[in-house]
PDB file of C-alpha atoms and ligand atoms in Angstrom:
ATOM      1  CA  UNK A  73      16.263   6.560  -0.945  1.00  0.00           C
ATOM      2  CA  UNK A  74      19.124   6.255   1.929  1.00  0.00           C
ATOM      3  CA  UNK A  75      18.318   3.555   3.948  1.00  0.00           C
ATOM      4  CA  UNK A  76      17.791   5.537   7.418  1.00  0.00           C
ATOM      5  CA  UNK A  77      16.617   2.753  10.402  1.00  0.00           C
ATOM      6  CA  UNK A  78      13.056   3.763  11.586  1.00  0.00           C
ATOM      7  CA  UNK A  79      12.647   4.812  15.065  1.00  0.00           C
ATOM      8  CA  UNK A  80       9.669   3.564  14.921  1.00  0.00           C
ATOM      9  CA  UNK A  81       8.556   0.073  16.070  1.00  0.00           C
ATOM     10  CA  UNK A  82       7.650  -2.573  13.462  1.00  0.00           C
ATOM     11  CA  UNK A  83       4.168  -2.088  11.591  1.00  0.00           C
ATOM     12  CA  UNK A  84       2.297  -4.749  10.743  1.00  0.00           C
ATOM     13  CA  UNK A  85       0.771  -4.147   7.017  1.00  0.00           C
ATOM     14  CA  UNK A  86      -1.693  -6.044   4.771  1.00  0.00           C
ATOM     15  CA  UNK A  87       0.191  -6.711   1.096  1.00  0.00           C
ATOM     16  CA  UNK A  88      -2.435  -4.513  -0.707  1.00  0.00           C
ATOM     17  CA  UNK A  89      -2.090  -1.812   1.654  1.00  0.00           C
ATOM     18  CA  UNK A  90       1.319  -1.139  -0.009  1.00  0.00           C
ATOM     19  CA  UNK A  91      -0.929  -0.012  -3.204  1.00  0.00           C
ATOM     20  CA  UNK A  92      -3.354   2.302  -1.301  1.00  0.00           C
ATOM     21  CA  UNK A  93      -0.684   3.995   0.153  1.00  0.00           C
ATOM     22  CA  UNK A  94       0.901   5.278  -3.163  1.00  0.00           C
ATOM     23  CA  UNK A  95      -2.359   6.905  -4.106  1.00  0.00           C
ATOM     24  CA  UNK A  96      -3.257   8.468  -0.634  1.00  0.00           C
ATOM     25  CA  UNK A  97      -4.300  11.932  -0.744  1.00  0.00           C
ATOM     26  CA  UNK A  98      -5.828  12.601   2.365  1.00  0.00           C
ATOM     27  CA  UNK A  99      -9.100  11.091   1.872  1.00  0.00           C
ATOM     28  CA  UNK A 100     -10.182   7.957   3.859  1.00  0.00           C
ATOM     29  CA  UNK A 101     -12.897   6.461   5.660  1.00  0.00           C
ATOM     30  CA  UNK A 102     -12.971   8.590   8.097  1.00  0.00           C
ATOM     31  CA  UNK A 103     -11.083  11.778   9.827  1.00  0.00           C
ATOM     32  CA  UNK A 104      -9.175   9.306  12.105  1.00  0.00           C
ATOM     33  CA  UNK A 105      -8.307   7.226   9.242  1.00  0.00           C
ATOM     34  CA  UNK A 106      -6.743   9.743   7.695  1.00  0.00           C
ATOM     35  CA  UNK A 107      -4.510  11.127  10.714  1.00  0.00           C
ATOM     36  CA  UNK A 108      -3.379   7.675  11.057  1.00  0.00           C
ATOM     37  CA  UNK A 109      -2.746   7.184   7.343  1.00  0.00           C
ATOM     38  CA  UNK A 110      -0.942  10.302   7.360  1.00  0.00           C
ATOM     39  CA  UNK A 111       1.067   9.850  10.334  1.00  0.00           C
ATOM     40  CA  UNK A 112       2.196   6.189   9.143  1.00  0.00           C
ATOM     41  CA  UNK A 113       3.392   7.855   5.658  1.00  0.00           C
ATOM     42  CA  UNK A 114       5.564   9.804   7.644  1.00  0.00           C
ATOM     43  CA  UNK A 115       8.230   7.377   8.089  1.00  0.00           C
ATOM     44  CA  UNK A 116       8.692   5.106   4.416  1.00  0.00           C
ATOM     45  CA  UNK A 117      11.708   3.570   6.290  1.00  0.00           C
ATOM     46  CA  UNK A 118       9.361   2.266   8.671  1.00  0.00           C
ATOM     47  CA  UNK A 119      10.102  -1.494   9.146  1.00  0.00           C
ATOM     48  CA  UNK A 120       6.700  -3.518   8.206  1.00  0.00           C
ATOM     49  CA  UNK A 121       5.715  -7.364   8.874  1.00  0.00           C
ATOM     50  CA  UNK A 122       3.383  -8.065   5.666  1.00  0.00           C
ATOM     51  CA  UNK A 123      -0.299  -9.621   7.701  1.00  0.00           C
ATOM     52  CA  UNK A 124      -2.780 -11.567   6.234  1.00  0.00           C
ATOM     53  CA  UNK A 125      -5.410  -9.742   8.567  1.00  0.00           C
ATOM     54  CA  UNK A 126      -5.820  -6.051  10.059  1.00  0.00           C
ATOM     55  CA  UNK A 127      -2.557  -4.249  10.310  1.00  0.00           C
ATOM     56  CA  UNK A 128      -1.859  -0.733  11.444  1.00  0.00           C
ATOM     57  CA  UNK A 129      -4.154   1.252   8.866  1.00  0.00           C
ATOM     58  CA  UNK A 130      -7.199  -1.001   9.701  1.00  0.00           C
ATOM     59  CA  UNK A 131      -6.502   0.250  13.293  1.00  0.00           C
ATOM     60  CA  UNK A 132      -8.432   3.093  13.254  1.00  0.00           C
ATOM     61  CA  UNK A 133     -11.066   2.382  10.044  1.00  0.00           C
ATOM     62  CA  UNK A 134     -14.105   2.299  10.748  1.00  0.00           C
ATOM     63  CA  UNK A 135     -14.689  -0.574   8.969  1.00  0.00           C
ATOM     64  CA  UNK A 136     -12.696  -2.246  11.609  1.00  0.00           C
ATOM     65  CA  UNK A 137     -15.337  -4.200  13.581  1.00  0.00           C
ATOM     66  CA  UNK A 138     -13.162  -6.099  16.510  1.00  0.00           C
ATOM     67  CA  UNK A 139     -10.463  -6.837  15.234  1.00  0.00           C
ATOM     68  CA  UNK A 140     -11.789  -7.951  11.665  1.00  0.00           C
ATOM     69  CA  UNK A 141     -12.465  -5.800   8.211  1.00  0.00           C
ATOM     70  CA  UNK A 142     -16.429  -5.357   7.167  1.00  0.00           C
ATOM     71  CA  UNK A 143     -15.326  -6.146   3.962  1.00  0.00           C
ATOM     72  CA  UNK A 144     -12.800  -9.210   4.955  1.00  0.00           C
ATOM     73  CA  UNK A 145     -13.769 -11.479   1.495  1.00  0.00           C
ATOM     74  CA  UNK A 146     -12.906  -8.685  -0.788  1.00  0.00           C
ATOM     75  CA  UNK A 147      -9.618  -6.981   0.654  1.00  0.00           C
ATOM     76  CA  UNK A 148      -7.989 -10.594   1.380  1.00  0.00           C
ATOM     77  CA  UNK A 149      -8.723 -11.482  -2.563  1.00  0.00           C
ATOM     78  CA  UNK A 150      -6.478  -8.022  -3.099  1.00  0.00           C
ATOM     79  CA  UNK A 151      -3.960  -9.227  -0.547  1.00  0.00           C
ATOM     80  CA  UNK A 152      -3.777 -12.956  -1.861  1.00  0.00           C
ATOM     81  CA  UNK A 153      -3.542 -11.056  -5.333  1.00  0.00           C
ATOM     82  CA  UNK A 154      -0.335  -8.859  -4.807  1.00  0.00           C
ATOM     83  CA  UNK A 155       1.023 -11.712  -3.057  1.00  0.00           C
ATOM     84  CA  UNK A 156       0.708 -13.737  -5.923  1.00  0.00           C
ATOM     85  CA  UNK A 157       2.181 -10.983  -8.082  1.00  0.00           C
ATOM     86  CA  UNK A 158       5.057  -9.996  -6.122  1.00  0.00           C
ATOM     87  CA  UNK A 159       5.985 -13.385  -4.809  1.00  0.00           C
ATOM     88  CA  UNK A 160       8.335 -14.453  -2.583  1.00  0.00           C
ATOM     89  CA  UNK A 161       9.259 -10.982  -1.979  1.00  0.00           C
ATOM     90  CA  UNK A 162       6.123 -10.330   0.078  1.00  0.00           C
ATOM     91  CA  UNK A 163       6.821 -13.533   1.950  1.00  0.00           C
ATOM     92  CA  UNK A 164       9.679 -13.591   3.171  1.00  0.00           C
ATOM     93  CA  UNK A 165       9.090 -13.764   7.379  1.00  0.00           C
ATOM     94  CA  UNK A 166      11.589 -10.576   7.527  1.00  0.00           C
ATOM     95  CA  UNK A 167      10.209  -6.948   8.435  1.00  0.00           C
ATOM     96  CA  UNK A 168      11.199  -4.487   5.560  1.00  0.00           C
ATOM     97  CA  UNK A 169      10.930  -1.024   5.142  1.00  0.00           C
ATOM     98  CA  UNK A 170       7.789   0.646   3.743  1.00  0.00           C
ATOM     99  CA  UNK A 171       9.535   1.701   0.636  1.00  0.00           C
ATOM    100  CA  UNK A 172      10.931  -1.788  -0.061  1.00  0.00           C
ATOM    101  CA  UNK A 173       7.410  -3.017  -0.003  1.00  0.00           C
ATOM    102  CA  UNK A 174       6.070  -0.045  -2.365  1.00  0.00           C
ATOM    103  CA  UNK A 175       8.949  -0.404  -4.849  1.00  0.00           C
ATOM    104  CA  UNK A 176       7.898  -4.079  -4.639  1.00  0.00           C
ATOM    105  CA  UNK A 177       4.024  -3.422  -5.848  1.00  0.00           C
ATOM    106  CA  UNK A 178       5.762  -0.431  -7.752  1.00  0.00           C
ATOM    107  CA  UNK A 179       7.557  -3.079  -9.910  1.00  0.00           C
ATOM    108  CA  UNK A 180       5.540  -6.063  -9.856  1.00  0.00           C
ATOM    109  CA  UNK A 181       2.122  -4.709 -10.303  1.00  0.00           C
ATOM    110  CA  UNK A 182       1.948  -0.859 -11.695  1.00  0.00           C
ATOM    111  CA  UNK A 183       4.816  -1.061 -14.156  1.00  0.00           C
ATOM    112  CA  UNK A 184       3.094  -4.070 -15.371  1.00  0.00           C
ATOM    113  CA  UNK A 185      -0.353  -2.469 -15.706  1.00  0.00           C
ATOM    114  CA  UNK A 186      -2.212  -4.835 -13.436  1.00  0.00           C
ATOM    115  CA  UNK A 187      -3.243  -2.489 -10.589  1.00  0.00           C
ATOM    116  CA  UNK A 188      -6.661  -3.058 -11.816  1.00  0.00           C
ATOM    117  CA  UNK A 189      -6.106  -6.783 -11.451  1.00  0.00           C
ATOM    118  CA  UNK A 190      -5.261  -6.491  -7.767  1.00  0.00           C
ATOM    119  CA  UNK A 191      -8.159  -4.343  -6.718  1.00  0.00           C
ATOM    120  CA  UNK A 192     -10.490  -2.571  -9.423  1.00  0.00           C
ATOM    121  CA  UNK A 193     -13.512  -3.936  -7.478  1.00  0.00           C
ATOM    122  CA  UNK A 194     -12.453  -1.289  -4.772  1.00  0.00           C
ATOM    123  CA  UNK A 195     -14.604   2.017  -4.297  1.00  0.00           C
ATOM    124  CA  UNK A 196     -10.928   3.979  -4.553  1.00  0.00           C
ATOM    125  CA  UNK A 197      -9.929   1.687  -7.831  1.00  0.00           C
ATOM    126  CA  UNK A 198     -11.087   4.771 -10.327  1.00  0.00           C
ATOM    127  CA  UNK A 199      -9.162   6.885  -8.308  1.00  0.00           C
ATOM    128  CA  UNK A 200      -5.760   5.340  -7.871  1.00  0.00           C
ATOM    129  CA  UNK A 201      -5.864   4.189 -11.527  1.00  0.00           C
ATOM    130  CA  UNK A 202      -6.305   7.599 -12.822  1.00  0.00           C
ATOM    131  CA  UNK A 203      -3.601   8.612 -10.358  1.00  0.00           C
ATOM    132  CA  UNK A 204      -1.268   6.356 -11.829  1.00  0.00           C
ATOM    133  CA  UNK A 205      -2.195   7.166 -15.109  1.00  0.00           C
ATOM    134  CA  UNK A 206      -1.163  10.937 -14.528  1.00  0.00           C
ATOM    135  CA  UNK A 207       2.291   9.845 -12.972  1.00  0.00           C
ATOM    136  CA  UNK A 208       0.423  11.407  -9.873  1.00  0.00           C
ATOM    137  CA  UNK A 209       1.301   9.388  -6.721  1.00  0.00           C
ATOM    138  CA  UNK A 210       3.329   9.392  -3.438  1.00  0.00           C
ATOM    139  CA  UNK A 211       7.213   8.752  -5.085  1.00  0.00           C
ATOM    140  CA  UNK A 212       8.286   9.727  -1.788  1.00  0.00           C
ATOM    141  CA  UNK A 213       7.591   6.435  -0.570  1.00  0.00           C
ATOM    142  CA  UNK A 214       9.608   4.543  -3.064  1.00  0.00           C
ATOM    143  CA  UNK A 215      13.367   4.158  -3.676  1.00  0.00           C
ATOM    144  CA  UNK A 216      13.402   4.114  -7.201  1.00  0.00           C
ATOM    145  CA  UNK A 217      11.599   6.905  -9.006  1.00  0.00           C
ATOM    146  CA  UNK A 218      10.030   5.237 -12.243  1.00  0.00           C
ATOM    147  CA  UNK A 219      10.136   8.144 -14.742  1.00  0.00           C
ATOM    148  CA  UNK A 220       9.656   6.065 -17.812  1.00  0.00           C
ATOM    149  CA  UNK A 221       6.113   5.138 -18.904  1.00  0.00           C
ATOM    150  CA  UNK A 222       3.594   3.972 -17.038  1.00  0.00           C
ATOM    151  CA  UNK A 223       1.623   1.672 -18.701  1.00  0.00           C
ATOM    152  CA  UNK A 224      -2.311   1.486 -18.668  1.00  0.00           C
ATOM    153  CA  UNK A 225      -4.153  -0.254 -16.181  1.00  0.00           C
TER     154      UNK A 225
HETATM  155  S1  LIG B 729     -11.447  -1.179   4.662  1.00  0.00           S
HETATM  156 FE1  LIG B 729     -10.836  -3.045   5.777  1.00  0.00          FE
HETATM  157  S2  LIG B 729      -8.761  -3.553   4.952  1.00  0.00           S
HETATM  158 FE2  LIG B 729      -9.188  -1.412   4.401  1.00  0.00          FE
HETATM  159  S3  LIG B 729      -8.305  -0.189   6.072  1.00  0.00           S
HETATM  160 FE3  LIG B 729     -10.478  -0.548   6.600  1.00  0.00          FE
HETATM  161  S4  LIG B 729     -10.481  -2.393   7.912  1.00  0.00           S
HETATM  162 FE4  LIG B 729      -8.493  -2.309   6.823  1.00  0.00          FE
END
């Protein structure tokens, strides 16, 4: 993918985030959810500062209850979890673009067949898993198209 600067200001996003938006379809929590969702996947260049709480998708979930997510304990184990797996890639202090941080998870987590290590407690995991399995996901938002297998989760 050419490496186009975003005109956009920098996003804050939360490391498991970078999953869920591979598998987005236009379903989400709510009708606002999704325009947001949708509008953010506009830009993968988009420069984004990985946070450890809500970032610019919790922003208008509904499970967003001032400032913190309903379900806090659960989506901070997925976040601590693809930190873990992708390292010091994820924490480096430098904004990177969206696609760096999908080809990241890409890598480190779905070409290694843990996606169901990260988050298969999620109500979505079924979904993105069988997504992956089908080779069906957003490879817009990545820079390197993985065409060879993709192993089980
Ligand atoms: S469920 Fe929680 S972590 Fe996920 S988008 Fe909503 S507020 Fe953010």
């Amino acid at each position: 993918m050419e490496d186009t600067h975003s005109i956009n200001p920098i996003a804050t996003l939360r490391p498991h985030h970078a999953l869920c938006v591979l598998f987005f379809e236009g379903k989400g929590y709510s009708q606002a959810f999704v325009e947001n969702m949708t509008a953010f996947l506009v830009d993968p260049s988009r420069q984004c500062q990985i946070t450890a709480g809500c970032d610019i998708l919790c922003m208008a979930c509904p499970n967003n209850v001032n400032g913190q997510c309903s379900d806090e304990a659960k989506v901070a184990l997925f976040d601590q979890r693809a930190l873990s797996l992708t390292g010091a890639h994820f924490q480096a202090d430098q904004p990177m673009p969206l696609y760096e941080l999908c080809q990241s998870v890409c890598d480190a987590i779905l070409q290694q067949g843990l996606l169901a290590e990260v988050c298969g407690e999620c109500e979505w995991a079924t979904l993105c898993q069988g997504k992956w399995r089908r080779g069906d996901f957003n490879r817009q938002l990545l820079y390197s198209d993985p065409t060879s297998s993709h192993p089980s989760v």
